[in-house]
mmCIF file of C-alpha atoms in Angstrom:
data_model
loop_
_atom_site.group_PDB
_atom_site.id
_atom_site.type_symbol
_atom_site.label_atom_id
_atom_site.label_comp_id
_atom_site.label_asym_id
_atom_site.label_seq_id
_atom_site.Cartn_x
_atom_site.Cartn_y
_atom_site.Cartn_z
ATOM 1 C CA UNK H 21 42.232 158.687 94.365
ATOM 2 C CA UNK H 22 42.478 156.306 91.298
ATOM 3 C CA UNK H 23 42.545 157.687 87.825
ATOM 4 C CA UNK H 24 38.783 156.903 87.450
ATOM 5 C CA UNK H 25 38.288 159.474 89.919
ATOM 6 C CA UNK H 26 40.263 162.206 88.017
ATOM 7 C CA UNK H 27 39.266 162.206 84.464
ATOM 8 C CA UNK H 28 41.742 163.902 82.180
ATOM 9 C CA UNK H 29 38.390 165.993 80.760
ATOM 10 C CA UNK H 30 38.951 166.338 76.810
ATOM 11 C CA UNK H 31 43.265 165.923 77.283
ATOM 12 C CA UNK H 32 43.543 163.457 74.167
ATOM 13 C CA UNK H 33 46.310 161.469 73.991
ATOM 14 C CA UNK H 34 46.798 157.905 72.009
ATOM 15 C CA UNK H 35 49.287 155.926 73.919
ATOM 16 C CA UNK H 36 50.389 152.423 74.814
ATOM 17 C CA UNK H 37 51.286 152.732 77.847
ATOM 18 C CA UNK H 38 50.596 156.351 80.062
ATOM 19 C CA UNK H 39 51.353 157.563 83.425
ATOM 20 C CA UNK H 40 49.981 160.487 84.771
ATOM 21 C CA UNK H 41 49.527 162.361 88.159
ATOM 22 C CA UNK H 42 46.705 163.230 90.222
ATOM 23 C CA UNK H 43 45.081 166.485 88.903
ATOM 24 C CA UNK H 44 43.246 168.601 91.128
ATOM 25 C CA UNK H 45 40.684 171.149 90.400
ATOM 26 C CA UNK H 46 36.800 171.098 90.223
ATOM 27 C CA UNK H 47 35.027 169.671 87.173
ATOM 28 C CA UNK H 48 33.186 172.836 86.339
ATOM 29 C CA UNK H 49 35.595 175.382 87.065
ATOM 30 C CA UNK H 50 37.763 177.767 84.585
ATOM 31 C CA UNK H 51 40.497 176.054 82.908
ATOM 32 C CA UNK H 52 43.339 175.360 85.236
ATOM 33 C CA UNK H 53 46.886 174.436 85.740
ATOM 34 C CA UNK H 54 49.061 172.704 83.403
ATOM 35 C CA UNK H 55 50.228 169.272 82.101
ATOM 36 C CA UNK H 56 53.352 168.547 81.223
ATOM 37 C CA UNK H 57 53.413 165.311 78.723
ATOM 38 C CA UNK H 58 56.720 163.755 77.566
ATOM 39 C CA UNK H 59 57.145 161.659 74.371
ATOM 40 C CA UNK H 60 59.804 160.042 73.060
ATOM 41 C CA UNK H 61 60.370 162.742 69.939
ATOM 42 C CA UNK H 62 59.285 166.189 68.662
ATOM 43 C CA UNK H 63 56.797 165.594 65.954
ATOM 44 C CA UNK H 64 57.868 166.503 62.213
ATOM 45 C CA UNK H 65 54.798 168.635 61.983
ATOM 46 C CA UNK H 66 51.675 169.813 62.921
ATOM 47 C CA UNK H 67 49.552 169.167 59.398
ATOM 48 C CA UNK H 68 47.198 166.331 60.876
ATOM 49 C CA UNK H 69 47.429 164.766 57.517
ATOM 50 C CA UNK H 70 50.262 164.873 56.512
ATOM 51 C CA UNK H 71 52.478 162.532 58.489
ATOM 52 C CA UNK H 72 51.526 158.446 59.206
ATOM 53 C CA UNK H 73 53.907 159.618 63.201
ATOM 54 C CA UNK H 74 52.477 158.881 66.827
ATOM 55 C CA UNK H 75 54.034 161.947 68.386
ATOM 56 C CA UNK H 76 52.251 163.939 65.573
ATOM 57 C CA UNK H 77 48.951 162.309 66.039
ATOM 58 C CA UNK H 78 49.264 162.686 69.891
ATOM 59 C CA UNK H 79 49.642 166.766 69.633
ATOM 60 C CA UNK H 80 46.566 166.841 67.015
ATOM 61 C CA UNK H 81 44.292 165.045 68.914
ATOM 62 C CA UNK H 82 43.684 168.025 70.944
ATOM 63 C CA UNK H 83 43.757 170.397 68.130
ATOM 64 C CA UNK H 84 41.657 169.170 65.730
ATOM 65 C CA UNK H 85 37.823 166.875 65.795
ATOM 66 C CA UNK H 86 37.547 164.156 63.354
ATOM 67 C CA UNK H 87 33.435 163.522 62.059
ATOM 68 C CA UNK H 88 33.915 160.217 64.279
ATOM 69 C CA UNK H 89 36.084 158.732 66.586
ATOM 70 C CA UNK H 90 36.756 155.627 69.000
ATOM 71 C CA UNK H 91 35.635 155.392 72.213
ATOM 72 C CA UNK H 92 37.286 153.913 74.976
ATOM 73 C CA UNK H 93 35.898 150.424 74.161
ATOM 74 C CA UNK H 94 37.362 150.985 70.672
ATOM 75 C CA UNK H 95 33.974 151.562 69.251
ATOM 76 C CA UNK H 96 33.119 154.262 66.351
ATOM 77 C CA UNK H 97 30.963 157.030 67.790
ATOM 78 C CA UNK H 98 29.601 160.280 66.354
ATOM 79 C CA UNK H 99 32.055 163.349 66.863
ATOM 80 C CA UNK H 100 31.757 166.435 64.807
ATOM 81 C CA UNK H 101 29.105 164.034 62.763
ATOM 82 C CA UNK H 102 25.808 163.954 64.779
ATOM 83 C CA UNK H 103 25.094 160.834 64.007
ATOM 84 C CA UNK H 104 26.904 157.466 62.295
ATOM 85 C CA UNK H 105 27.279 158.119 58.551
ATOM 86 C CA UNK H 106 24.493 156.289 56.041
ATOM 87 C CA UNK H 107 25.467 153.916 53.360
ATOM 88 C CA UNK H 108 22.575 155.663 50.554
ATOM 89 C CA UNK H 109 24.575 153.977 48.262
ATOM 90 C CA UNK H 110 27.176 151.299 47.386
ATOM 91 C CA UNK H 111 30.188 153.910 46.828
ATOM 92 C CA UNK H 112 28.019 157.054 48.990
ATOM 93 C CA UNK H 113 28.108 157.703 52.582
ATOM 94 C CA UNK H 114 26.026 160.633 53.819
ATOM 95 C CA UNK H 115 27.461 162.457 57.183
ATOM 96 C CA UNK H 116 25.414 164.732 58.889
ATOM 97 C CA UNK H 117 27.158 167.422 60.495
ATOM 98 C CA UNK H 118 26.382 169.165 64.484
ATOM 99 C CA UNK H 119 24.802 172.766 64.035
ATOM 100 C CA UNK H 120 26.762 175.561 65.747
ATOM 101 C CA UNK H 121 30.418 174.416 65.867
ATOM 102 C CA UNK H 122 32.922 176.747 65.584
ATOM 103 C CA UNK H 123 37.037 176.613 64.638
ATOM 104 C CA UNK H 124 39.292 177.929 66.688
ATOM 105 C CA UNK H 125 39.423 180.835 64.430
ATOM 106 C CA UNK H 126 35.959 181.661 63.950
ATOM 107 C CA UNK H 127 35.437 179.508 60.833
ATOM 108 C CA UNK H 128 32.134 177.518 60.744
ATOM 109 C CA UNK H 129 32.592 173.714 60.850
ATOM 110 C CA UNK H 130 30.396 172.578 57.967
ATOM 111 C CA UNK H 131 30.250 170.761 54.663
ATOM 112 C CA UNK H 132 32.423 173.050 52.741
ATOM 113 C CA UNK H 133 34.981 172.363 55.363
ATOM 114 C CA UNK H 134 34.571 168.904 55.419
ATOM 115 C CA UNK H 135 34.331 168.965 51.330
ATOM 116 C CA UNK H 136 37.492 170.931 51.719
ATOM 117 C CA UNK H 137 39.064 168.734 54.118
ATOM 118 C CA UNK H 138 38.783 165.308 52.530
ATOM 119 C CA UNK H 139 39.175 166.311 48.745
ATOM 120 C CA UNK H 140 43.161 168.122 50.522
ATOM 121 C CA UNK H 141 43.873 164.623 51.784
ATOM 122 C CA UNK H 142 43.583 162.803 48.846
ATOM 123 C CA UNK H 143 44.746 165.752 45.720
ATOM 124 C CA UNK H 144 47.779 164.024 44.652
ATOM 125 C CA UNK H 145 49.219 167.791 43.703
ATOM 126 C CA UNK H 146 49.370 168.012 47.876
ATOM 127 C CA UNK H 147 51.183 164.338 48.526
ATOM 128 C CA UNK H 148 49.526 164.004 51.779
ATOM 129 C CA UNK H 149 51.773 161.757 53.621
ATOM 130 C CA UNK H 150 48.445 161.047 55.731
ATOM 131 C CA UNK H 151 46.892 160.285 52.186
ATOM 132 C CA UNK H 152 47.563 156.315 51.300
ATOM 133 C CA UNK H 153 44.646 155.187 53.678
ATOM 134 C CA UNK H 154 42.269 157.021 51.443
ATOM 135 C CA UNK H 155 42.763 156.056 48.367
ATOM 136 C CA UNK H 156 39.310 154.949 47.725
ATOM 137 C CA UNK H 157 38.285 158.616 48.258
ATOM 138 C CA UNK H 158 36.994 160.104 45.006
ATOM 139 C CA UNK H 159 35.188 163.232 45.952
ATOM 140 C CA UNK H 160 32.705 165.023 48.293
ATOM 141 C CA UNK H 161 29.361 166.079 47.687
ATOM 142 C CA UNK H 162 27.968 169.214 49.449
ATOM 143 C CA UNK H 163 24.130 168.532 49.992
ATOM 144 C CA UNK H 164 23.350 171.379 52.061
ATOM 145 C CA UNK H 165 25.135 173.294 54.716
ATOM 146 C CA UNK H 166 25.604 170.169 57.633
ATOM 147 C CA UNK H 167 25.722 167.629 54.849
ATOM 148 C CA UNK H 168 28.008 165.757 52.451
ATOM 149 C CA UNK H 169 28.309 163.071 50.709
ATOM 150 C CA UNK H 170 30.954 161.257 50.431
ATOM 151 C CA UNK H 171 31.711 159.005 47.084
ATOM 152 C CA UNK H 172 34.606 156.746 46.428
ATOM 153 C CA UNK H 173 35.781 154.417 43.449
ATOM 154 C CA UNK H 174 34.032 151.547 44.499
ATOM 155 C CA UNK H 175 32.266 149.905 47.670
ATOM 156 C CA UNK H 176 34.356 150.727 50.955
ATOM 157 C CA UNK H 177 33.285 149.332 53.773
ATOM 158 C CA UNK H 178 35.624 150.786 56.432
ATOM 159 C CA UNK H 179 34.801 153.839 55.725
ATOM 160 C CA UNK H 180 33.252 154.524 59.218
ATOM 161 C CA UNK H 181 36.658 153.539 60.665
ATOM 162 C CA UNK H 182 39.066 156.290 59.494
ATOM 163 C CA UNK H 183 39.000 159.313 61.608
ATOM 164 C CA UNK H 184 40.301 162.137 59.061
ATOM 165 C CA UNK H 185 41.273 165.644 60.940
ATOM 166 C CA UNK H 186 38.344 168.552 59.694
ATOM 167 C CA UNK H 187 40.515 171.592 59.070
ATOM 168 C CA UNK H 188 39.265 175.457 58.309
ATOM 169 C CA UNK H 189 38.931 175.927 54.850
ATOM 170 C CA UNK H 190 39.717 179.902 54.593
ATOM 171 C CA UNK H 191 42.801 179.138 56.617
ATOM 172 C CA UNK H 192 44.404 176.655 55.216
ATOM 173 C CA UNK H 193 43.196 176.980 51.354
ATOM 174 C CA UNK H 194 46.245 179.594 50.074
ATOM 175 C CA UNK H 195 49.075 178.393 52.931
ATOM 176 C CA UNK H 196 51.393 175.686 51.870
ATOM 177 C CA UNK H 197 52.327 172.729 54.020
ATOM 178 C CA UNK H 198 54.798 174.228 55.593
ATOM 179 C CA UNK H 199 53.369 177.183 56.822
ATOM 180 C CA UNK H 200 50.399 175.467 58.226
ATOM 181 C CA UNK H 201 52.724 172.514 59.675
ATOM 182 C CA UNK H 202 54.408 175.261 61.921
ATOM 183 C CA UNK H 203 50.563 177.136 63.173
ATOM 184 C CA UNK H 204 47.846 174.812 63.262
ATOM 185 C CA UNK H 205 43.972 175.401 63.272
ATOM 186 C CA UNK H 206 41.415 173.352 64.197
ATOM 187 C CA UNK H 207 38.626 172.756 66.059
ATOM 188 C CA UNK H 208 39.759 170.584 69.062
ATOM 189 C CA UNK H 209 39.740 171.056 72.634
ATOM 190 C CA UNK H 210 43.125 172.737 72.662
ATOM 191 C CA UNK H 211 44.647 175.947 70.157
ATOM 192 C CA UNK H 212 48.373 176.027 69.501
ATOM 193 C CA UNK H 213 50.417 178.956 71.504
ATOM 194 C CA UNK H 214 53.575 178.035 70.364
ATOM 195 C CA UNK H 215 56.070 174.912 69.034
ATOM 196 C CA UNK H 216 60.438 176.089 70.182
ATOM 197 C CA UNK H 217 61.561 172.625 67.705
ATOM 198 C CA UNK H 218 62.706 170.104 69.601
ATOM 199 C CA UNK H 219 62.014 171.649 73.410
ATOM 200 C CA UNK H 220 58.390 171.818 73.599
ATOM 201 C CA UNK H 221 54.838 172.281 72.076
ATOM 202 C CA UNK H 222 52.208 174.637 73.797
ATOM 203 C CA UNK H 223 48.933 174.247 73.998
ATOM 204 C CA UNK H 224 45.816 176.539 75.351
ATOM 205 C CA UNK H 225 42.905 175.580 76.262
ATOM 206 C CA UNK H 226 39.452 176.449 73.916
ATOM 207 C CA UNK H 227 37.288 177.733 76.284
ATOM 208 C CA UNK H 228 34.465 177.203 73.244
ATOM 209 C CA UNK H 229 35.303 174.399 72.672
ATOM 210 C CA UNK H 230 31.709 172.771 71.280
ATOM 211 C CA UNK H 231 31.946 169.777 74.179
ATOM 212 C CA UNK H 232 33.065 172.487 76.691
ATOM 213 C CA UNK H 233 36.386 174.305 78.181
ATOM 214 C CA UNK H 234 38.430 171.978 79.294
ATOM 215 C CA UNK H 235 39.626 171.539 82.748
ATOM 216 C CA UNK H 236 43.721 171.875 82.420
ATOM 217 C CA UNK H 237 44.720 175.166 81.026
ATOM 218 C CA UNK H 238 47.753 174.378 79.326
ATOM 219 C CA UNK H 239 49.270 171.592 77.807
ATOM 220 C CA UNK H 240 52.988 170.853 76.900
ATOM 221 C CA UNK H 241 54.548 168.293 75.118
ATOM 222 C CA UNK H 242 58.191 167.817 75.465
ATOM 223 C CA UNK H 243 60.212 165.698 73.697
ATOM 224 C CA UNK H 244 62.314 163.175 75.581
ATOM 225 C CA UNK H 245 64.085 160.533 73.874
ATOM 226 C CA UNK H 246 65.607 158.340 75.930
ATOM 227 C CA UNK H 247 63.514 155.727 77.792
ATOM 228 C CA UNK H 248 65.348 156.020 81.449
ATOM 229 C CA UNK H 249 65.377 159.847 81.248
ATOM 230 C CA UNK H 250 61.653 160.076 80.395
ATOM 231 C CA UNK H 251 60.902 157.908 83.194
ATOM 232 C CA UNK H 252 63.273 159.382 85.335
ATOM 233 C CA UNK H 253 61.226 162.894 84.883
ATOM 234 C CA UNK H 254 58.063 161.512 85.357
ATOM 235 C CA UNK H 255 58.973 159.818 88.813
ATOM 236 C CA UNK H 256 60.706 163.287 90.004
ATOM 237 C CA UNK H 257 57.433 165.317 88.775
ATOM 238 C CA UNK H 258 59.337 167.111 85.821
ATOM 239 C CA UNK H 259 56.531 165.770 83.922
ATOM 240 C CA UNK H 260 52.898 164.850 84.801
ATOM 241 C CA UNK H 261 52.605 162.082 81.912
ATOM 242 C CA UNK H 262 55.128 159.758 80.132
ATOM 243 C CA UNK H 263 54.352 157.795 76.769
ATOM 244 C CA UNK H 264 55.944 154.711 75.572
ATOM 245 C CA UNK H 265 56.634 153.482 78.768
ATOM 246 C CA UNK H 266 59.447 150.015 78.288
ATOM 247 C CA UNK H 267 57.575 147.000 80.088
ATOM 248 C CA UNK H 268 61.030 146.633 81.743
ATOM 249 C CA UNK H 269 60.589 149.965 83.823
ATOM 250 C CA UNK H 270 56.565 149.515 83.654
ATOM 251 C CA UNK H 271 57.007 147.888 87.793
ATOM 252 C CA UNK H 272 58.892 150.815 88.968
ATOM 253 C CA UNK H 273 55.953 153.001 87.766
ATOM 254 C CA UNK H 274 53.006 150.735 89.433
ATOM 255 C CA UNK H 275 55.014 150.536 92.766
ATOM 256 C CA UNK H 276 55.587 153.925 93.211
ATOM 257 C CA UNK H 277 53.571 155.834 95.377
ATOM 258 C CA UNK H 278 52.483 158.533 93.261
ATOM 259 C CA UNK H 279 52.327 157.582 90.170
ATOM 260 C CA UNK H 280 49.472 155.715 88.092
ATOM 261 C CA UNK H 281 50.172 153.194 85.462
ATOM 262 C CA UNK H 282 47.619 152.830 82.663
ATOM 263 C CA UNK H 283 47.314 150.861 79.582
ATOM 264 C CA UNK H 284 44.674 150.728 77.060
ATOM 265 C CA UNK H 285 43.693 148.539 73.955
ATOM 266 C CA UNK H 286 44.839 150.124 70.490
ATOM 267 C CA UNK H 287 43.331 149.136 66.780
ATOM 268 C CA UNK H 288 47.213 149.246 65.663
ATOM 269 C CA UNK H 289 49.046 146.573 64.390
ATOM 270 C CA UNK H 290 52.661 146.150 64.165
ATOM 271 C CA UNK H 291 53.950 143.366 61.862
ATOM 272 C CA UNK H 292 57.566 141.624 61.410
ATOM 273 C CA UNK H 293 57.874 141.809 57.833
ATOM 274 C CA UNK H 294 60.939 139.074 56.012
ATOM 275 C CA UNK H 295 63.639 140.250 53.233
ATOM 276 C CA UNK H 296 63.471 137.549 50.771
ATOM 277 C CA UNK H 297 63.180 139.247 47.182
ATOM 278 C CA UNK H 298 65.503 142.316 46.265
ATOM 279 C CA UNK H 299 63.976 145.219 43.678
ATOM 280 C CA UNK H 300 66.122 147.642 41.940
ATOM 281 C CA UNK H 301 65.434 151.875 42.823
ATOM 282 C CA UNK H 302 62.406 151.700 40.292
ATOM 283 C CA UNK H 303 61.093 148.410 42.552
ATOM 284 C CA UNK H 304 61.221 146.321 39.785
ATOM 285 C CA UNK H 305 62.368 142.485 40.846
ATOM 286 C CA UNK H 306 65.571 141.579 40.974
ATOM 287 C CA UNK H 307 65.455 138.228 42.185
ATOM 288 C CA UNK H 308 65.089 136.895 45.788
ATOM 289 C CA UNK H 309 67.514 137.407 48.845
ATOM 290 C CA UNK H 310 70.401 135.096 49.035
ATOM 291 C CA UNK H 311 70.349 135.599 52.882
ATOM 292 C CA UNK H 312 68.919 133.506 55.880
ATOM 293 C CA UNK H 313 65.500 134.619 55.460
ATOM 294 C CA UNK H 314 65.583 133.042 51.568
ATOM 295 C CA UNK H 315 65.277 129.544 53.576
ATOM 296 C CA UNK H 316 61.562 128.718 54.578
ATOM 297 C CA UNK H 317 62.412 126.922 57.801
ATOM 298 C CA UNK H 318 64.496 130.080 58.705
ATOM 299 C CA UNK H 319 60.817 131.943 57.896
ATOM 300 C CA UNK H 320 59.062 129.263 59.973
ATOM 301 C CA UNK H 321 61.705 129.261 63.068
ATOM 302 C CA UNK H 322 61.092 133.275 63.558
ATOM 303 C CA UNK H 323 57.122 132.945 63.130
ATOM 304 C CA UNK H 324 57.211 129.774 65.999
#
């Protein structure tokens, strides 16, 4: 089969580059089986807004919804949000919310836990490390039970582009980071089982999960940081998928016989940034760099 054949039904993962096996099972039945998926590093928690980490964002994909999200075109679509939100006004969006949804802990998903949610993010008492995107974020309006308003500071246009994790208010109101970095809620596809630091992450599948039980019944993510070994695990079936995947090794993978190799566009960028001016600890200016990158031409050779 190819991997159009075998959809990896609701296993969220952003990647690069991903290999993964051939998954058996029937599309209706019981949750089944397990996946084993190896990144390059345990993530530093499991707050879904409180780190700016890939490995992170990879595990709370499948814990946690967002109101919208990309779809594989890259395009925004409607998630926990039944709809795309409405400008009503230059600095309001309204999001309406889908009736019915549940956390993984019995809390209802509505506009108290979106209010909740949001307002978390950007408190500067909580120093969201997930926070600096949001910044325009002033507060959220409850207008009735599936819908807020949202108002920032001033007109925000990509708004509809951020894809903030919708937590449980009850469960996470009186924890503190740390607590609820180690035991995650949400509302995802998958609820945490258990995280042994730096050896592996388990997931469960939600059999309510609003979009339906999944199809694989567990989900682990071990960390594996060195490129060779990763790769090495993946071709002797240790593991079923591999992330970050050198282009140097990305031949091997599409040659061999049972492996798939997949890539997929991202929205990320990734930019070369130049030394030329020094700051002091309080970043005021000191002056600028007396090294190579001080020359222009230098500046110019590197962007060429």
């Amino acid at each position: 089969g190819t991997p159009e054949d075998m959809p990896m039904n609701w296993i969220r993962i952003l990647i690069a580059a991903a290999v993964m096996l051939a998954l058996p099972g029937a599309v209706t039945a019981a949750p089944q089986g397990k996946v084993v998926i190896a990144q390059g590093v345990d993530p530093t928690t499991l707050d879904p807004m409180n780190h700016q980490e890939t490995p992170a964002a990879n595990v709370c994909r499948n814990i946690f919804d967002t109101l919208l999200e990309r779809d594989q075109d890259l395009k925004m679509q409607p998630a926990l949000a039944r709809e795309m939100p409405k400008l009503v006004a230059p600095t309001v969006w309204e999001f309406k919310l889908r009736p019915g949804i549940k956390f993984q802990n019995g809390e209802p998903v509505d506009a108290e836990a979106v209010k909740f949610s949001l307002e978390r993010l950007v408190d500067p008492k909580n120093k969201m490390k997930g926070a600096p995107p949001f910044a325009p974020l002033s507060h959220v309006e409850i207008v009735d039970a599936l819908t807020v308003r949202v108002h920032t500071k001033a007109p925000w246009p990509i708004l509809d582009t951020l894809q903030p994790s919708i937590v449980p208010p009850k469960y996470y109101r009186d924890k503190d980071t740390a607590a609820v970095s180690r035991a995650p809620v949400g509302s995802g596809p998958y609820r945490f089982v258990r995280w042994v630091k730096d050896d592996r992450i388990e997931l469960e599948a939600n059999e309510q999960y609003w979009r339906g039980a999944p199809r694989v019944k567990t989900l682990i993510f071990r960390p594996i940081p060195d490129d060779a070994v990763r790769v090495a695990a993946l071709q002797n079936g240790e593991v079923d998928v591999a992330v970050n995947i050198p282009p140097h090794m990305a031949s091997i993978i599409a040659n061999h016989s049972k492996l798939f190799l997949t890539t997929a566009p991202s929205v990320r960028t990734i930019q070369l940034m130049y030394y030329t001016h020094q700051y002091d600890p309080q970043h005021k200016l000191v002056g600028p760099y007396p090294g190579p990158t001080a020359d222009k031409r230098v500046r110019l050779a590197m962007n060429y």
